[in-house]
Short mmCIF file of C-alpha atoms in Angstrom, two decimals:
data_model
loop_
_atom_site.label_atom_id
_atom_site.label_comp_id
_atom_site.label_asym_id
_atom_site.label_seq_id
_atom_site.Cartn_x
_atom_site.Cartn_y
_atom_site.Cartn_z
CA UNK S 22 -106.70 65.48 92.15
CA UNK S 23 -106.63 61.80 93.33
CA UNK S 24 -103.87 60.59 95.12
CA UNK S 25 -101.41 58.08 93.16
CA UNK S 26 -102.36 54.20 93.07
CA UNK S 27 -100.50 52.38 95.68
CA UNK S 28 -99.63 48.66 94.61
CA UNK S 29 -99.06 45.94 97.38
CA UNK S 30 -97.02 43.19 96.80
CA UNK S 31 -94.05 41.18 98.04
CA UNK S 32 -90.92 43.38 97.62
CA UNK S 33 -88.22 41.09 96.46
CA UNK S 34 -90.02 39.56 93.32
CA UNK S 35 -91.58 40.22 90.20
CA UNK S 36 -94.37 37.35 90.85
CA UNK S 37 -97.50 38.17 89.86
CA UNK S 38 -97.47 42.01 90.62
CA UNK S 39 -95.11 42.27 87.65
CA UNK S 40 -98.17 42.28 85.49
CA UNK S 41 -99.66 45.03 87.34
CA UNK S 42 -96.19 47.29 87.24
CA UNK S 43 -95.98 46.67 83.63
CA UNK S 44 -99.46 47.69 82.82
CA UNK S 45 -98.98 51.09 85.40
CA UNK S 46 -95.58 51.82 83.85
CA UNK S 47 -96.85 51.43 80.22
CA UNK S 48 -99.47 53.78 80.83
CA UNK S 49 -97.45 56.10 82.91
CA UNK S 50 -99.88 56.21 85.86
CA UNK S 51 -97.88 57.31 89.06
CA UNK S 52 -98.14 54.76 91.53
CA UNK S 53 -96.14 53.98 95.04
CA UNK S 54 -94.63 50.46 95.27
CA UNK S 55 -95.84 50.14 98.93
CA UNK S 56 -93.79 47.27 100.13
CA UNK S 57 -90.26 48.36 98.38
CA UNK S 58 -90.49 51.19 100.82
CA UNK S 59 -89.19 51.53 104.30
CA UNK S 60 -91.81 49.75 106.76
CA UNK S 61 -94.08 48.76 103.74
CA UNK S 62 -94.40 45.01 104.80
CA UNK S 63 -96.94 45.84 107.50
CA UNK S 64 -98.46 48.06 105.34
CA UNK S 65 -99.00 45.55 103.28
CA UNK S 66 -100.17 42.71 105.31
CA UNK S 67 -102.80 45.23 106.91
CA UNK S 68 -103.98 46.05 103.46
CA UNK S 69 -104.78 42.20 103.03
CA UNK S 70 -107.16 41.30 105.88
CA UNK S 71 -107.09 44.19 108.41
CA UNK S 72 -110.21 44.36 110.48
CA UNK S 73 -110.82 48.04 109.28
CA UNK S 74 -110.81 46.64 105.62
CA UNK S 75 -114.13 45.93 103.80
CA UNK S 76 -112.76 44.01 100.87
CA UNK S 77 -109.73 41.89 102.19
CA UNK S 78 -107.84 40.15 99.79
CA UNK S 79 -106.53 36.27 99.80
CA UNK S 80 -103.24 37.44 98.64
CA UNK S 81 -101.51 39.73 97.05
CA UNK S 82 -101.09 42.01 94.47
CA UNK S 83 -103.65 44.69 96.02
CA UNK S 84 -103.95 47.99 94.12
CA UNK S 85 -105.30 50.99 95.93
CA UNK S 86 -106.88 53.12 93.63
CA UNK S 87 -109.89 55.56 93.52
CA UNK S 88 -110.87 54.51 97.14
CA UNK S 89 -111.00 51.06 95.97
CA UNK S 90 -108.85 48.28 97.11
CA UNK S 91 -108.63 45.58 94.16
CA UNK S 92 -107.02 42.27 94.39
CA UNK S 93 -106.55 39.28 91.87
CA UNK S 94 -104.31 40.21 89.14
CA UNK S 95 -106.66 39.71 86.14
CA UNK S 96 -108.97 41.78 88.08
CA UNK S 97 -106.43 44.64 88.63
CA UNK S 98 -105.74 44.59 84.80
CA UNK S 99 -109.86 44.75 84.39
CA UNK S 100 -109.64 47.88 86.34
CA UNK S 101 -106.62 49.66 84.70
CA UNK S 102 -107.47 48.70 81.02
CA UNK S 103 -110.77 49.93 81.11
CA UNK S 104 -109.80 53.35 82.98
CA UNK S 105 -105.82 53.88 81.09
CA UNK S 106 -106.51 52.91 77.69
CA UNK S 107 -104.99 49.55 77.73
CA UNK S 108 -108.16 47.37 76.80
CA UNK S 109 -110.95 47.80 74.04
CA UNK S 110 -114.06 49.99 75.04
CA UNK S 111 -116.48 47.32 73.71
CA UNK S 112 -117.97 44.61 75.68
CA UNK S 113 -116.72 42.03 73.16
CA UNK S 114 -113.07 43.19 73.44
CA UNK S 115 -113.00 43.63 77.09
CA UNK S 116 -114.16 40.06 77.61
CA UNK S 117 -111.77 38.71 75.03
CA UNK S 118 -108.82 40.78 76.92
CA UNK S 119 -110.01 39.16 80.13
CA UNK S 120 -110.58 35.58 78.95
CA UNK S 121 -107.00 35.68 77.56
CA UNK S 122 -105.46 37.38 80.99
CA UNK S 123 -107.24 34.42 82.89
CA UNK S 124 -105.72 31.96 80.41
CA UNK S 125 -102.01 33.42 80.96
CA UNK S 126 -102.79 33.19 84.97
CA UNK S 127 -103.36 29.68 84.34
CA UNK S 128 -99.98 29.13 82.73
CA UNK S 129 -98.52 31.26 85.17
CA UNK S 130 -99.92 28.93 87.95
CA UNK S 131 -98.86 25.86 86.35
CA UNK S 132 -95.12 27.50 85.92
CA UNK S 133 -95.20 28.20 89.62
CA UNK S 134 -96.26 24.45 90.45
CA UNK S 135 -93.29 23.19 88.51
CA UNK S 136 -91.04 23.95 91.61
CA UNK S 137 -93.89 23.90 94.26
CA UNK S 138 -95.75 20.58 93.12
CA UNK S 139 -96.81 19.85 96.37
CA UNK S 140 -97.35 23.01 98.46
CA UNK S 141 -95.80 26.60 99.12
CA UNK S 142 -95.90 25.33 102.65
CA UNK S 143 -92.99 22.89 101.92
CA UNK S 144 -89.36 23.82 100.63
CA UNK S 145 -88.38 23.22 96.97
CA UNK S 146 -85.69 20.63 98.56
CA UNK S 147 -88.62 18.82 99.90
CA UNK S 148 -90.70 18.22 96.76
CA UNK S 149 -87.86 17.86 94.31
CA UNK S 150 -88.80 14.72 93.02
CA UNK S 151 -92.64 15.44 92.30
CA UNK S 152 -91.00 18.64 90.74
CA UNK S 153 -88.87 17.13 88.21
CA UNK S 154 -91.91 15.12 87.00
CA UNK S 155 -94.15 17.88 86.88
CA UNK S 156 -91.77 20.43 85.19
CA UNK S 157 -90.84 17.32 82.62
CA UNK S 158 -94.94 17.40 81.76
CA UNK S 159 -94.73 21.08 81.79
CA UNK S 160 -91.92 21.78 79.21
CA UNK S 161 -92.93 18.71 76.92
CA UNK S 162 -96.67 19.47 76.84
CA UNK S 163 -98.29 22.59 78.58
CA UNK S 164 -95.62 25.07 77.49
CA UNK S 165 -96.21 24.05 73.74
CA UNK S 166 -99.87 23.76 73.93
CA UNK S 167 -100.42 27.34 75.58
CA UNK S 168 -97.54 28.85 72.94
CA UNK S 169 -99.55 27.21 70.45
CA UNK S 170 -102.78 28.68 71.58
CA UNK S 171 -101.43 32.33 72.06
CA UNK S 172 -99.47 31.79 68.72
CA UNK S 173 -102.93 31.05 67.27
CA UNK S 174 -104.90 34.05 69.18
CA UNK S 175 -102.13 36.46 67.22
CA UNK S 176 -102.65 34.75 63.48
CA UNK S 177 -106.64 34.84 64.14
CA UNK S 178 -106.49 38.30 65.11
CA UNK S 179 -108.27 40.14 62.24
CA UNK S 180 -106.59 43.39 62.54
CA UNK S 181 -103.22 42.07 61.87
CA UNK S 182 -101.32 44.39 63.81
CA UNK S 183 -99.46 41.45 65.45
CA UNK S 184 -101.31 42.47 68.92
CA UNK S 185 -103.50 40.27 70.82
CA UNK S 186 -106.61 41.91 71.39
CA UNK S 187 -107.66 44.10 68.32
CA UNK S 188 -105.63 46.89 66.38
CA UNK S 189 -103.79 48.44 69.60
CA UNK S 190 -101.76 47.16 72.42
CA UNK S 191 -103.48 46.17 75.50
CA UNK S 192 -102.42 44.79 78.97
CA UNK S 193 -103.09 41.16 77.26
CA UNK S 194 -99.72 41.93 75.28
CA UNK S 195 -97.50 43.34 78.35
CA UNK S 196 -98.87 40.00 80.13
CA UNK S 197 -97.70 37.78 77.28
CA UNK S 198 -94.25 39.71 77.39
CA UNK S 199 -94.02 38.75 80.88
CA UNK S 200 -95.17 35.27 80.24
CA UNK S 201 -92.53 34.84 77.75
CA UNK S 202 -89.65 36.64 79.62
CA UNK S 203 -90.50 34.50 82.47
CA UNK S 204 -90.47 30.96 80.40
CA UNK S 205 -87.22 32.21 78.78
CA UNK S 206 -85.72 32.71 82.25
CA UNK S 207 -86.74 29.35 83.57
CA UNK S 208 -86.85 26.92 80.88
CA UNK S 209 -84.00 28.58 78.36
CA UNK S 210 -83.47 25.00 76.60
CA UNK S 211 -87.11 24.32 76.16
CA UNK S 212 -87.93 27.80 75.00
CA UNK S 213 -85.00 27.86 72.68
CA UNK S 214 -86.50 24.66 70.87
CA UNK S 215 -89.96 26.40 70.92
CA UNK S 216 -89.21 29.70 69.85
CA UNK S 217 -89.04 29.16 66.04
CA UNK S 218 -92.13 27.78 65.85
CA UNK S 219 -94.04 30.57 67.54
CA UNK S 220 -93.13 33.73 65.29
CA UNK S 221 -95.71 36.03 66.17
CA UNK S 222 -94.94 35.62 70.01
CA UNK S 223 -91.25 36.13 69.66
CA UNK S 224 -92.27 39.50 67.67
CA UNK S 225 -94.82 40.43 70.15
CA UNK S 226 -92.42 39.98 72.94
CA UNK S 227 -89.61 42.42 71.16
CA UNK S 228 -92.06 44.51 70.04
CA UNK S 229 -93.42 45.16 73.86
CA UNK S 230 -89.91 45.27 75.06
CA UNK S 231 -88.87 48.50 72.74
CA UNK S 232 -92.06 50.62 73.68
CA UNK S 233 -90.60 53.65 75.03
CA UNK S 234 -92.12 53.36 78.65
CA UNK S 235 -91.76 49.97 78.93
CA UNK S 236 -87.94 49.98 78.08
CA UNK S 237 -87.13 52.72 80.44
CA UNK S 238 -88.71 50.72 83.22
CA UNK S 239 -86.72 47.37 82.33
CA UNK S 240 -83.67 49.64 82.46
CA UNK S 241 -84.56 51.01 85.87
CA UNK S 242 -84.06 49.87 89.26
CA UNK S 243 -87.97 49.63 89.92
CA UNK S 244 -87.50 46.35 87.74
CA UNK S 245 -86.59 43.71 90.21
CA UNK S 246 -84.48 41.20 88.26
CA UNK S 247 -85.82 37.54 88.17
CA UNK S 248 -84.53 35.24 90.84
CA UNK S 249 -85.11 31.95 92.47
CA UNK S 250 -87.99 33.29 95.19
CA UNK S 251 -90.27 34.35 92.25
CA UNK S 252 -92.78 31.95 90.12
CA UNK S 253 -90.02 31.72 87.21
CA UNK S 254 -87.02 30.08 88.71
CA UNK S 255 -84.23 28.94 86.76
CA UNK S 256 -83.46 25.50 88.29
CA UNK S 257 -81.59 23.91 85.38
CA UNK S 258 -82.60 20.19 86.78
CA UNK S 259 -86.18 21.31 85.84
CA UNK S 260 -85.36 22.47 82.36
CA UNK S 261 -85.59 19.95 79.46
CA UNK F 16 -135.43 37.58 70.00
CA UNK F 17 -132.01 36.79 70.46
CA UNK F 18 -131.17 32.65 70.42
CA UNK F 19 -131.10 30.52 73.61
CA UNK F 20 -127.62 30.92 75.13
CA UNK F 21 -125.34 27.57 74.38
CA UNK F 22 -123.12 26.07 77.21
CA UNK F 23 -120.03 23.87 75.89
CA UNK F 24 -118.59 21.64 78.55
CA UNK F 25 -117.52 18.33 78.90
CA UNK F 26 -120.66 15.97 79.27
CA UNK F 27 -119.99 13.79 82.35
CA UNK F 28 -118.72 16.12 84.91
CA UNK F 29 -119.81 19.36 86.72
CA UNK F 30 -116.30 20.32 86.80
CA UNK F 31 -116.09 24.19 86.01
CA UNK F 32 -119.21 24.07 83.88
CA UNK F 33 -121.37 24.09 86.97
CA UNK F 34 -120.56 27.30 88.28
CA UNK F 35 -122.00 28.48 84.78
CA UNK F 36 -124.96 26.17 84.92
CA UNK F 37 -125.87 27.52 88.24
CA UNK F 38 -125.80 30.95 87.36
CA UNK F 39 -128.02 30.40 84.23
CA UNK F 40 -130.25 28.09 86.13
CA UNK F 41 -130.60 30.68 89.19
CA UNK F 42 -131.36 33.51 86.57
CA UNK F 43 -133.54 31.35 84.68
CA UNK F 44 -132.07 31.81 81.36
CA UNK F 45 -132.61 29.42 78.74
CA UNK F 46 -129.68 27.40 77.49
CA UNK F 47 -128.54 24.43 75.86
CA UNK F 48 -126.10 22.30 77.48
CA UNK F 49 -124.72 21.50 73.91
CA UNK F 50 -121.95 18.71 74.70
CA UNK F 51 -124.70 16.52 76.47
CA UNK F 52 -126.85 16.31 73.37
CA UNK F 53 -126.40 13.82 70.55
CA UNK F 54 -122.77 14.64 68.57
CA UNK F 55 -122.32 17.37 70.94
CA UNK F 56 -118.78 16.58 71.67
CA UNK F 57 -117.60 17.40 67.92
CA UNK F 58 -119.60 21.05 68.68
CA UNK F 59 -117.72 21.54 71.72
CA UNK F 60 -113.89 20.66 70.20
CA UNK F 61 -114.89 22.89 67.24
CA UNK F 62 -116.17 25.54 69.56
CA UNK F 63 -112.75 25.88 71.14
CA UNK F 64 -110.42 26.37 68.24
CA UNK F 65 -111.94 25.85 64.91
CA UNK F 66 -110.31 27.81 62.35
CA UNK F 67 -113.64 29.67 61.89
CA UNK F 68 -113.58 30.78 65.61
CA UNK F 69 -112.45 34.38 65.61
CA UNK F 70 -111.62 33.91 69.52
CA UNK F 71 -110.97 30.36 70.30
CA UNK F 72 -110.89 28.92 73.94
CA UNK F 73 -108.14 27.21 75.62
CA UNK F 74 -110.21 25.06 77.38
CA UNK F 75 -113.96 24.56 78.07
CA UNK F 76 -116.20 25.98 79.73
CA UNK F 77 -117.47 28.21 76.74
CA UNK F 78 -120.66 30.19 76.50
CA UNK F 79 -122.09 31.08 73.33
CA UNK F 80 -124.40 34.07 74.03
CA UNK F 81 -125.46 37.39 71.82
CA UNK F 82 -123.12 36.33 68.95
CA UNK F 83 -119.98 36.32 71.15
CA UNK F 84 -118.20 33.23 72.50
CA UNK F 85 -116.70 33.82 76.12
CA UNK F 86 -114.71 31.38 77.50
CA UNK F 87 -113.23 31.15 81.29
CA UNK F 88 -115.54 30.31 84.02
CA UNK F 89 -115.05 33.57 85.80
CA UNK F 90 -115.17 35.73 82.56
CA UNK F 91 -118.41 33.69 81.64
CA UNK F 92 -119.86 34.77 85.28
CA UNK F 93 -118.60 38.54 84.69
CA UNK F 94 -121.03 38.59 81.39
CA UNK F 95 -123.91 36.77 83.26
CA UNK F 96 -123.52 38.61 86.27
CA UNK F 97 -124.00 42.13 84.80
CA UNK F 98 -126.56 41.06 82.07
CA UNK F 99 -129.09 39.18 84.32
CA UNK F 100 -128.82 40.59 87.57
CA UNK F 101 -126.52 38.47 89.07
CA UNK F 102 -123.68 41.13 90.29
CA UNK F 103 -123.99 44.61 91.58
CA UNK F 104 -124.01 47.47 88.97
CA UNK F 105 -121.55 49.69 90.42
CA UNK F 106 -117.93 49.49 89.65
CA UNK F 107 -116.69 48.69 92.93
CA UNK F 108 -119.26 45.64 93.65
CA UNK F 109 -118.54 44.42 90.24
CA UNK F 110 -114.89 44.13 90.80
CA UNK F 111 -115.33 43.00 94.15
CA UNK F 112 -117.73 39.94 92.92
CA UNK F 113 -115.01 39.28 90.54
CA UNK F 114 -112.12 39.40 92.92
CA UNK F 115 -113.71 36.64 95.08
CA UNK F 116 -114.65 34.53 91.88
CA UNK F 117 -111.26 34.71 91.14
CA UNK F 118 -110.29 33.45 94.40
CA UNK F 119 -113.01 30.91 94.23
CA UNK F 120 -111.19 29.61 91.02
CA UNK F 121 -107.74 29.45 93.02
CA UNK F 122 -109.01 26.96 95.47
CA UNK F 123 -110.78 24.83 92.67
CA UNK F 124 -107.67 24.76 91.13
CA UNK F 125 -106.12 23.71 94.07
CA UNK F 126 -108.88 20.85 94.98
CA UNK F 127 -108.11 19.71 91.31
CA UNK F 128 -104.46 19.23 91.75
CA UNK F 129 -104.77 17.29 95.08
CA UNK F 130 -105.51 14.36 92.71
CA UNK F 131 -103.79 15.41 89.64
CA UNK F 132 -100.47 17.32 91.54
CA UNK F 133 -98.07 16.04 88.65
CA UNK F 134 -100.16 16.43 85.63
CA UNK F 135 -103.46 15.72 83.79
CA UNK F 136 -101.83 13.82 81.01
CA UNK F 137 -100.96 11.26 83.78
CA UNK F 138 -103.39 8.51 85.43
CA UNK F 139 -104.20 9.17 89.03
CA UNK F 140 -102.59 5.93 90.07
CA UNK F 141 -99.67 6.95 88.24
CA UNK F 142 -99.35 10.14 90.93
CA UNK F 143 -100.99 8.95 94.04
CA UNK F 144 -97.93 9.41 96.59
CA UNK F 145 -97.66 13.13 95.32
CA UNK F 146 -101.64 13.53 95.70
CA UNK F 147 -101.22 12.10 99.22
CA UNK F 148 -98.77 14.69 100.25
CA UNK F 149 -100.67 17.32 98.34
CA UNK F 150 -103.96 16.49 99.82
CA UNK F 151 -102.65 16.07 103.03
CA UNK F 152 -101.68 20.12 103.05
CA UNK F 153 -104.86 21.02 101.44
CA UNK F 154 -106.99 19.65 103.93
CA UNK F 155 -105.01 20.88 106.90
CA UNK F 156 -103.82 24.00 105.72
CA UNK F 157 -105.32 25.30 102.39
CA UNK F 158 -108.86 24.70 102.93
CA UNK F 159 -108.92 26.29 106.27
CA UNK F 160 -107.14 29.28 105.05
CA UNK F 161 -109.48 29.77 102.18
CA UNK F 162 -112.72 29.06 104.54
CA UNK F 163 -111.52 31.55 106.94
CA UNK F 164 -111.08 34.10 104.33
CA UNK F 165 -114.27 33.41 102.87
CA UNK F 166 -116.05 33.57 106.57
CA UNK F 167 -114.41 36.89 106.97
CA UNK F 168 -115.99 37.90 103.68
CA UNK F 169 -119.46 37.45 104.87
CA UNK F 170 -118.96 38.76 108.39
CA UNK F 171 -117.22 42.01 106.88
CA UNK F 172 -120.18 42.51 104.48
CA UNK F 173 -121.92 45.71 106.01
CA UNK F 174 -125.08 44.50 104.53
CA UNK F 175 -125.29 41.76 106.99
CA UNK F 176 -127.77 39.82 104.62
CA UNK F 177 -125.51 36.95 104.91
CA UNK F 178 -124.65 37.26 101.03
CA UNK F 179 -120.90 37.67 100.01
CA UNK F 180 -121.20 40.66 98.12
CA UNK F 181 -123.90 43.63 98.98
CA UNK F 182 -127.60 43.07 100.19
CA UNK F 183 -128.49 40.36 97.31
CA UNK F 184 -127.63 37.22 96.03
CA UNK F 185 -124.79 36.86 93.35
CA UNK F 186 -123.02 34.39 91.28
CA UNK F 187 -120.27 34.56 94.03
CA UNK F 188 -122.79 33.07 96.28
CA UNK F 189 -123.78 30.34 93.73
CA UNK F 190 -120.01 29.75 93.45
CA UNK F 191 -119.53 29.48 97.18
CA UNK F 192 -122.35 27.10 97.33
CA UNK F 193 -120.85 24.87 94.64
CA UNK F 194 -117.25 25.07 96.19
CA UNK F 195 -118.78 24.11 99.61
CA UNK F 196 -120.57 21.11 97.90
CA UNK F 197 -117.25 19.83 96.08
CA UNK F 198 -115.38 20.05 99.52
CA UNK F 199 -117.91 18.09 101.19
CA UNK F 200 -118.12 15.79 98.77
CA UNK F 201 -114.46 15.02 98.33
CA UNK F 202 -113.26 15.60 101.83
CA UNK F 203 -116.23 14.55 104.16
CA UNK F 204 -114.03 14.44 106.89
CA UNK F 205 -111.85 17.31 107.05
CA UNK F 206 -115.19 19.32 106.08
CA UNK F 207 -116.95 17.91 109.30
CA UNK F 208 -114.09 19.12 111.40
CA UNK F 209 -114.28 22.49 109.75
CA UNK F 210 -117.93 23.39 109.02
CA UNK F 211 -118.78 24.31 112.82
CA UNK F 212 -115.90 27.15 112.64
CA UNK F 213 -117.81 28.39 109.31
CA UNK F 214 -121.31 29.52 110.47
CA UNK F 215 -122.00 31.91 108.02
CA UNK F 216 -120.60 29.81 104.89
CA UNK F 217 -122.40 27.08 106.06
CA UNK F 218 -125.79 28.98 106.41
CA UNK F 219 -124.98 30.13 102.95
CA UNK F 220 -124.86 26.87 101.54
CA UNK F 221 -128.26 26.21 103.09
CA UNK F 222 -129.64 29.33 101.69
CA UNK F 223 -128.56 28.59 98.26
CA UNK F 224 -129.71 25.46 98.25
CA UNK F 225 -133.03 26.17 99.15
CA UNK F 226 -133.68 28.83 96.44
CA UNK F 227 -136.37 27.80 94.38
CA UNK F 228 -134.84 27.88 90.87
CA UNK F 229 -131.47 26.12 92.53
CA UNK F 230 -133.54 23.39 94.43
CA UNK F 231 -135.66 22.54 91.26
CA UNK F 232 -131.99 22.14 89.09
CA UNK F 233 -130.59 20.03 91.84
CA UNK F 234 -133.44 17.66 91.88
CA UNK F 235 -133.45 17.62 88.25
CA UNK F 236 -131.50 15.43 85.77
CA UNK F 237 -129.78 18.10 84.42
CA UNK F 238 -127.31 18.31 87.82
CA UNK F 239 -124.95 15.64 87.01
CA UNK F 240 -123.98 14.02 90.46
CA UNK F 241 -120.25 14.42 91.84
CA UNK F 242 -118.16 11.49 90.22
CA UNK F 243 -114.53 10.67 90.21
CA UNK F 244 -114.03 12.06 86.80
CA UNK F 245 -114.52 15.59 88.00
CA UNK F 246 -112.57 18.11 89.93
CA UNK F 247 -113.96 17.03 93.44
CA UNK F 248 -113.22 13.52 93.91
CA UNK F 249 -114.08 10.89 96.69
CA UNK F 250 -111.00 9.35 96.92
CA UNK F 251 -110.65 8.21 100.92
CA UNK F 252 -107.27 8.12 101.02
CA UNK F 253 -106.75 11.92 100.12
CA UNK F 254 -109.33 12.84 103.04
CA UNK F 255 -107.86 13.36 106.41
#
């Protein structure tokens, strides 16, 4: 038997680690959320760039699995998708899933930068004016552009099952769920306006939330609530 | 015989398309740079989200290859690397290359946002103050952090050939070359300060530039010069 997987991610936030957690939970893969255990933080930091690490990571999340240390969220999902049935087997489908995941990563970066448009090295309070400008553009133009795109992806899918890729659930659906959860948390007014125009996405969000493994996870203590240290922050002054 | 590949990217800039061009050029893969031909722009736009497109892309670059339409730079390189000998064959090496490419994509995004910290929907002139703050942090803290990381990757590589991944050139080396070219173009003073502390990277930059296919490409008209419409822009007020 192989050892259970180990996830290394900041203990107090969902962040980018949540996209990995959702895939592990849906696939019922045993894993340890290392940094959330006692003295987990030193382990987290050593996993990034310790001298003994052959493949250091620039930032978490990092997954230790099958003797590999894998960094970058979309890269971890590429691995998990192939190994645990959360992505198509054929090359075309795998590339398509990866492309969509990378586009999700792009909007996640933009969502983060609404509250940190200048630098993560400064407090939010020290970049509030720029944050308001960036957030106004994000809610008015960028969120709609991304949601229109992903809604189109669902509508273009010839399998007509309501999933993003092919006829079955993939990690892309889990990530779209997390993206929509985050946007609803951070920008409730903007999302209330945009939801009716994106019925496929809203239905997907419901469908993912109701999957037994996902539902059990969301109701467990393993799911960290959204908060104002994470990527999706509810600062009312940044909503529309 | 299959058709030559088609690359769809904005015609006037290197941008993210350049990472794809360098891989195609190094591997001597025949390709058409579609948007740089007559009436190429409509073709570019239709390739993104035309109704007949099964796998629409949110943004270029897009590569048409073997009947596939592949978007997202790192995803295109994942495909090219596997097919044209620009990445390791084993899973561990492929994931490691992809992880590094995604980390390069992160600093490329940050480099872009030094001149557009608020939104690409506004002119640079309308976000200059925020740009100066973001660029100051980028040159003082973010570039060094990334360069230290990539220098460490080169030093940790047990193959000791000076490449990023294993004992042979991969698309990661080509992308590191392009990143370093861009940073030197946009931030010459910062890079003059940082170069001596990163000898492995500077040697890699030289080594890639001297590869016959790359050198021929760089001296051809196919290589678009850096300019102030691209990702890496020389705005002296943003350099340190």
